[in-house]
């Protein structure tokens, strides 16, 4: 049933009847992600690469990042440093990226910046000093 739903929702998205946000939200839900679990919080891809222009022309492909590459490989210099670090590791501990893209700490950090009033409740009504 889930695969049938994914195909149906994908067809709606491809036809333009469903927004990108709602399609990605559905895929996150189908993958078991939830806003109720900080360790499985929904993931939305970082799609823009132009953060300097005052206005964006969304019809210009240069505005968007290359989605065929992970975030860590967007800069050749950054990817080279990851590969160099990996070469110095033993085979049993070898990895390219040392952090996960979504952890409870990242989610909470982001949510507190979006809703700072929540931080007051976490610290007995006082800001940390």
Coordinates of C-alpha atoms in Angstrom, one line a residue:
X1 CA 0.0 0.0 0.0
X2 CA 2.8 2.4 0.8
X3 CA 4.4 2.0 -2.6
X4 CA 1.1 2.6 -4.3
X5 CA 0.7 5.8 -2.2
X6 CA 4.3 6.9 -3.1
X7 CA 3.6 6.4 -6.8
X8 CA 0.2 8.2 -6.6
X9 CA 1.7 11.2 -4.7
X10 CA 4.7 11.3 -7.0
X11 CA 2.4 11.5 -10.0
X12 CA 0.5 14.4 -8.4
X13 CA 3.8 16.2 -7.8
X14 CA 5.1 15.5 -11.3
X15 CA 1.9 17.0 -12.8
X16 CA 2.2 20.1 -10.7
X17 CA -0.8 19.4 -8.5
X18 CA 1.3 19.1 -5.4
X19 CA 3.9 21.6 -4.1
X20 CA 7.6 20.6 -3.6
X21 CA 7.1 21.2 0.2
X22 CA 4.1 18.9 0.4
X23 CA 5.8 16.2 -1.7
X24 CA 8.9 16.2 0.4
X25 CA 6.8 16.3 3.6
X26 CA 5.0 13.2 2.3
X27 CA 8.3 11.4 1.5
X28 CA 9.6 12.2 5.0
X29 CA 6.4 10.7 6.6
X30 CA 6.6 7.6 4.3
X31 CA 10.2 7.2 5.5
X32 CA 9.1 7.3 9.1
X33 CA 10.3 10.8 9.9
X34 CA 8.2 12.9 12.3
X35 CA 8.2 16.3 13.9
X36 CA 7.4 14.4 17.2
X37 CA 10.9 12.7 17.2
X38 CA 13.9 14.9 17.2
X39 CA 16.1 12.0 16.2
X40 CA 14.0 11.4 13.0
X41 CA 13.0 15.0 12.2
X42 CA 11.9 15.6 8.6
X43 CA 14.7 16.5 6.2
X44 CA 14.4 19.0 3.4
X45 CA 17.3 19.4 0.9
X46 CA 19.4 22.5 0.7
X47 CA 18.6 23.5 -2.8
X48 CA 19.9 27.1 -3.3
X49 CA 23.5 28.1 -3.7
X50 CA 23.2 31.8 -4.3
X51 CA 23.0 33.6 -1.0
X52 CA 24.6 36.9 -2.1
X53 CA 22.2 38.2 -4.7
X54 CA 19.6 40.7 -3.5
X55 CA 17.0 39.1 -5.9
X56 CA 16.9 35.5 -7.2
X57 CA 15.9 34.5 -10.7
X58 CA 14.4 31.1 -10.0
X59 CA 14.5 30.3 -13.7
X60 CA 18.3 30.6 -13.6
X61 CA 19.9 27.1 -13.0
X62 CA 23.0 28.9 -11.5
X63 CA 20.8 29.7 -8.5
X64 CA 20.5 26.1 -7.5
X65 CA 23.1 23.7 -6.0
X66 CA 24.1 20.5 -7.8
X67 CA 21.8 17.9 -6.1
X68 CA 23.9 15.0 -7.5
X69 CA 26.5 15.9 -4.8
X70 CA 26.3 15.8 -1.0
X71 CA 26.7 19.0 0.9
X72 CA 30.2 18.1 1.9
X73 CA 31.3 17.8 -1.8
X74 CA 29.9 21.1 -3.0
X75 CA 33.3 22.8 -2.6
X76 CA 36.3 21.0 -4.2
X77 CA 38.5 22.4 -1.4
X78 CA 36.2 21.0 1.3
X79 CA 35.9 17.6 -0.4
X80 CA 39.7 17.4 -0.8
X81 CA 40.1 18.1 3.0
X82 CA 37.7 15.3 3.8
X83 CA 39.4 12.9 1.5
X84 CA 42.8 13.8 2.9
X85 CA 41.6 13.3 6.5
X86 CA 40.2 9.9 5.5
X87 CA 43.5 8.8 4.0
X88 CA 45.1 9.1 7.4
X89 CA 42.5 6.8 9.0
X90 CA 42.8 3.1 9.6
X91 CA 40.5 0.9 7.5
X92 CA 38.3 0.0 10.5
X93 CA 37.5 3.6 11.3
X94 CA 37.5 5.0 7.7
X95 CA 34.7 7.5 7.0
X96 CA 34.3 10.6 4.7
X97 CA 31.9 12.8 6.7
X98 CA 32.2 12.8 10.5
X99 CA 28.7 14.2 11.3
X100 CA 25.2 13.2 10.4
X101 CA 23.0 15.8 8.7
X102 CA 20.3 15.5 11.3
X103 CA 20.7 14.9 15.0
X104 CA 18.5 15.9 17.9
X105 CA 21.0 18.6 19.0
X106 CA 20.8 20.2 15.5
X107 CA 17.1 20.1 15.4
X108 CA 16.7 21.6 18.9
X109 CA 19.3 24.3 18.1
X110 CA 17.3 25.3 15.0
X111 CA 13.9 25.1 16.7
X112 CA 15.1 27.4 19.5
X113 CA 16.2 30.0 17.0
X114 CA 12.8 29.8 15.2
X115 CA 10.8 29.9 18.4
X116 CA 13.1 31.7 21.0
X117 CA 10.2 31.9 23.5
X118 CA 10.6 28.2 24.0
X119 CA 14.1 28.7 25.5
X120 CA 12.6 30.7 28.4
X121 CA 10.6 27.7 29.4
X122 CA 13.7 25.5 29.3
X123 CA 15.6 27.7 31.7
X124 CA 13.0 28.4 34.3
X125 CA 12.0 31.7 32.6
X126 CA 15.6 33.1 32.4
X127 CA 18.1 33.4 29.7
X128 CA 21.4 31.6 30.1
X129 CA 24.2 33.9 31.0

